[in-house]
XYZ file of C-alpha atoms in Angstrom:
255
model
C -19.578 -13.087 -2.511
C -15.842 -13.192 -3.177
C -13.804 -10.329 -1.765
C -11.521 -10.381 -4.860
C -12.147 -11.679 -8.362
C -9.422 -11.647 -11.002
C -10.833 -12.304 -14.456
C -8.574 -13.225 -17.375
C -5.921 -10.847 -16.071
C -3.132 -9.871 -18.455
C -0.198 -7.510 -17.987
C 2.216 -6.913 -20.850
C 5.358 -4.801 -20.769
C 7.218 -3.659 -23.862
C 10.977 -4.161 -23.474
C 12.812 -3.066 -26.616
C 11.229 -5.007 -29.479
C 9.827 -7.710 -27.222
C 6.524 -8.045 -25.346
C 6.949 -9.489 -21.843
C 3.797 -11.138 -20.522
C 4.049 -10.713 -16.743
C 0.486 -12.046 -16.394
C -1.082 -14.147 -19.121
C -4.751 -14.886 -18.496
C -4.933 -15.271 -14.709
C -8.347 -16.000 -13.224
C -8.575 -16.389 -9.436
C -11.407 -16.039 -6.940
C -10.477 -15.108 -3.359
C -13.169 -15.667 -0.762
C -13.820 -13.324 2.142
C -11.861 -14.387 5.219
C -9.390 -16.638 3.366
C -5.813 -17.126 4.511
C -4.045 -17.974 1.269
C -0.684 -17.759 -0.474
C 0.551 -17.072 -3.987
C 3.753 -18.932 -4.822
C 6.186 -18.849 -7.677
C 9.793 -18.393 -8.649
C 11.289 -14.995 -9.345
C 9.717 -13.681 -12.547
C 6.613 -15.873 -12.266
C 4.320 -12.844 -11.965
C 3.396 -13.129 -8.285
C 4.453 -9.586 -7.301
C 2.734 -8.164 -10.399
C -0.400 -10.015 -9.368
C -0.189 -8.622 -5.823
C 0.106 -5.096 -7.240
C -3.063 -5.692 -9.257
C -5.008 -6.919 -6.225
C -3.704 -3.943 -4.246
C -4.746 -1.459 -6.957
C -1.144 -0.257 -7.265
C -1.120 -1.082 -10.983
C -3.693 -1.739 -13.691
C -3.860 -4.726 -16.027
C -3.391 -4.479 -19.761
C -6.695 -6.344 -20.039
C -9.031 -8.289 -17.794
C -10.787 -7.204 -14.615
C -9.920 -6.785 -10.938
C -13.073 -6.810 -8.805
C -12.540 -5.780 -5.158
C -15.509 -6.215 -2.830
C -17.885 -6.038 -5.788
C -16.272 -2.944 -7.336
C -14.649 -3.098 -10.775
C -11.455 -1.160 -10.093
C -11.009 -0.313 -13.789
C -13.908 2.110 -13.356
C -12.164 3.971 -10.539
C -9.624 6.722 -11.048
C -7.716 9.264 -8.994
C -9.120 9.912 -5.517
C -11.754 7.165 -5.720
C -9.140 4.517 -6.446
C -6.822 5.888 -3.742
C -9.693 5.899 -1.254
C -10.570 2.257 -1.972
C -6.904 1.305 -1.546
C -6.540 3.269 1.695
C -9.693 1.914 3.325
C -10.037 -1.612 1.951
C -6.459 -2.845 1.588
C -3.584 -3.153 4.055
C 0.000 -3.833 2.948
C 2.800 -5.734 4.712
C 6.234 -5.543 3.079
C 9.297 -7.757 3.385
C 11.534 -4.959 4.670
C 8.877 -3.341 6.873
C 9.084 0.096 5.164
C 8.874 1.827 8.542
C 10.001 5.433 8.942
C 13.057 5.025 11.215
C 12.716 8.424 12.899
C 9.096 7.791 13.933
C 7.873 5.799 16.909
C 5.910 2.564 16.507
C 2.722 4.490 17.282
C 3.502 7.218 14.741
C 4.311 4.646 12.040
C 0.980 2.900 12.557
C -0.868 6.227 12.469
C 0.402 7.041 8.941
C -2.181 5.066 6.904
C -4.915 6.387 9.196
C -3.932 9.915 8.199
C -3.973 9.002 4.506
C -7.431 7.443 4.931
C -8.708 10.549 6.779
C -9.867 8.522 9.777
C -10.729 9.879 13.207
C -9.259 8.730 16.539
C -5.958 7.945 14.858
C -3.896 7.587 18.036
C -6.420 5.292 19.708
C -6.799 3.121 16.587
C -3.007 2.830 16.257
C -2.619 1.963 19.933
C -5.235 -0.802 19.675
C -3.550 -2.227 16.574
C -0.172 -2.375 18.331
C -1.706 -3.984 21.403
C -3.330 -6.573 19.148
C 0.113 -7.699 17.926
C 1.602 -7.660 21.417
C 3.472 -4.343 21.254
C 1.453 -2.275 23.694
C 4.632 -1.647 25.684
C 6.600 -0.427 22.646
C 4.427 2.482 21.512
C 7.117 5.126 22.061
C 10.034 3.085 20.685
C 11.458 4.265 17.380
C 11.817 1.718 14.604
C 15.590 1.663 15.087
C 15.080 0.591 18.710
C 13.090 -2.513 17.761
C 14.238 -5.978 16.741
C 13.497 -7.386 13.294
C 10.544 -9.398 14.573
C 9.152 -6.389 16.416
C 9.502 -4.187 13.335
C 7.577 -6.724 11.287
C 4.825 -6.750 13.901
C 4.648 -2.945 13.705
C 4.219 -3.401 9.946
C 1.384 -5.886 10.590
C -0.254 -3.444 13.029
C 0.047 -0.679 10.437
C -1.680 -2.881 7.855
C -4.508 -3.685 10.289
C -5.019 -0.181 11.691
C -7.564 0.933 9.061
C -9.477 -2.342 9.532
C -9.178 -3.250 5.835
C -11.080 -6.112 4.251
C -7.876 -7.419 2.615
C -4.310 -7.661 3.937
C -1.610 -8.223 1.291
C 1.792 -9.458 2.467
C 4.736 -9.444 0.043
C 7.378 -11.941 1.276
C 6.548 -11.005 4.894
C 9.122 -13.391 6.375
C 11.898 -12.952 3.812
C 14.101 -10.961 6.213
C 13.480 -13.196 9.258
C 15.078 -16.393 10.505
C 13.058 -19.616 10.485
C 11.821 -19.380 14.082
C 10.669 -15.783 13.720
C 9.127 -16.649 10.366
C 6.930 -19.294 11.990
C 5.935 -16.898 14.745
C 5.010 -14.075 12.371
C 2.952 -16.392 10.141
C 1.287 -17.797 13.268
C 0.413 -14.283 14.387
C -1.094 -13.391 11.017
C -3.097 -16.621 10.992
C -4.433 -15.872 14.482
C -5.418 -12.353 13.408
C -7.161 -13.790 10.353
C -9.230 -16.074 12.573
C -10.002 -13.288 15.015
C -10.942 -10.576 12.510
C -12.004 -12.641 9.448
C -9.978 -10.267 7.307
C -8.669 -11.826 4.105
C -4.904 -12.443 4.076
C -3.007 -12.986 0.803
C 0.686 -13.839 1.204
C 3.133 -13.775 -1.697
C 6.077 -16.086 -1.077
C 8.666 -18.254 -2.770
C 9.035 -20.362 0.401
C 7.052 -23.644 0.436
C 7.287 -23.779 4.243
C 5.416 -20.461 4.462
C 2.867 -21.592 1.862
C 2.149 -24.742 3.884
C 0.954 -22.516 6.736
C -1.872 -21.116 4.589
C -5.193 -22.770 3.779
C -4.856 -22.468 -0.004
C -1.918 -22.011 -2.338
C -2.031 -20.720 -5.916
C 1.186 -21.381 -7.799
C 2.178 -19.171 -10.740
C 4.566 -20.034 -13.542
C 5.380 -17.733 -16.467
C 2.449 -15.470 -15.671
C -0.136 -18.264 -15.558
C -1.780 -20.275 -12.804
C 0.185 -23.518 -12.738
C -1.946 -25.215 -10.097
C -3.936 -24.654 -6.915
C -4.163 -26.704 -3.785
C -5.849 -26.555 -0.406
C -4.194 -27.922 2.695
C -4.883 -28.593 6.338
C -2.727 -26.291 8.425
C -0.845 -28.067 11.213
C -0.144 -25.755 14.143
C 3.504 -25.643 15.218
C 4.671 -24.915 18.747
C 6.364 -21.728 17.531
C 3.230 -20.470 15.822
C 1.046 -21.315 18.806
C 3.332 -19.274 21.048
C 2.151 -15.981 19.537
C -1.598 -15.500 20.136
C -2.607 -12.033 19.000
C -3.718 -10.770 22.384
C -0.641 -11.748 24.354
C 2.248 -12.007 21.882
C 5.750 -12.040 23.426
C 8.592 -9.812 22.364
C 9.723 -11.871 19.325
C 13.312 -10.775 19.741
C 14.652 -13.952 18.148
C 17.192 -16.547 19.153
C 20.488 -14.748 19.694
C 18.547 -12.149 17.799
C 19.438 -13.146 14.303
C 16.603 -10.809 13.316
C 18.746 -7.748 13.934
C 21.160 -8.641 11.203
C 18.501 -9.790 8.722
C 15.501 -7.572 9.446
C-alpha cells in the first residue's frame, strides 16, 4: 500500500479579482520506503504540494491519503497527532532554536508528540547522523553542515513514516550538498522511511530514485533514475559520519 496518495489535488487562492491555481489536478502515488524528489521552478506549486503532504495545509478539493488515512476527515488534535507522529520535516534554513543545544533541539518534536524517553531518543538520532560528540553544543556553535544534520536528526527522532525535506541543501555549498543528500539516502536505506525532497536543483534530483516535475501546478512529467554513488556521498555513512565542516567552511557563511 502506498504511504501517500494525492488524488486530483487542487489548491486555489483568491488574489484580488483573480483565482490563482497553485495546484491544478495533481495525482501522485508515493510508495513506502521511496527516496524521491519533487522539482519545479519558483511558483510551480512544489512547496504547496509539500505542505499538503505534510498536513500543514488543506486542498481546495481532492484528497490527501497518508498511510491509509484520509486527512480531510481529521481535524484539530487528531490531525496534529498524525503530523507529529507520522511526518518529519527538514527545512532549508534548519529552523533550529539557537539558544538550545543540539540535544534539546532534537527533543522538541518528541515533546510535541508526547513521547517517552525523549533524551535517549534524541541522543540516538544524533548519533545516527554522526553528531554523538556534539550533543551539548548550541546551534550557534555548529557549522552549517552540522546544523543541517541536527535538523535531519530532529526529523528522524519520532521515527516517522515520512520525512519531507524542503530545499534541504539550498544553504550549503556543492560538496556539503552531496554529503547531506548521501546521508539522507543512507538513512532511507537503513530505516526504509520514505523521503520526499523538494528542490529546484537538478543535481539534487538526480540523487533520488524518482523525480516528479511540476509546472504551473500540474505534473509535467515523472522519471525514475539509477542513482550513481559519488565519492562525497559515500563518505558519510549514517553510523560513522564525519564532522561535515566544509571546505574552508563555506557553510558558515551560507548555512
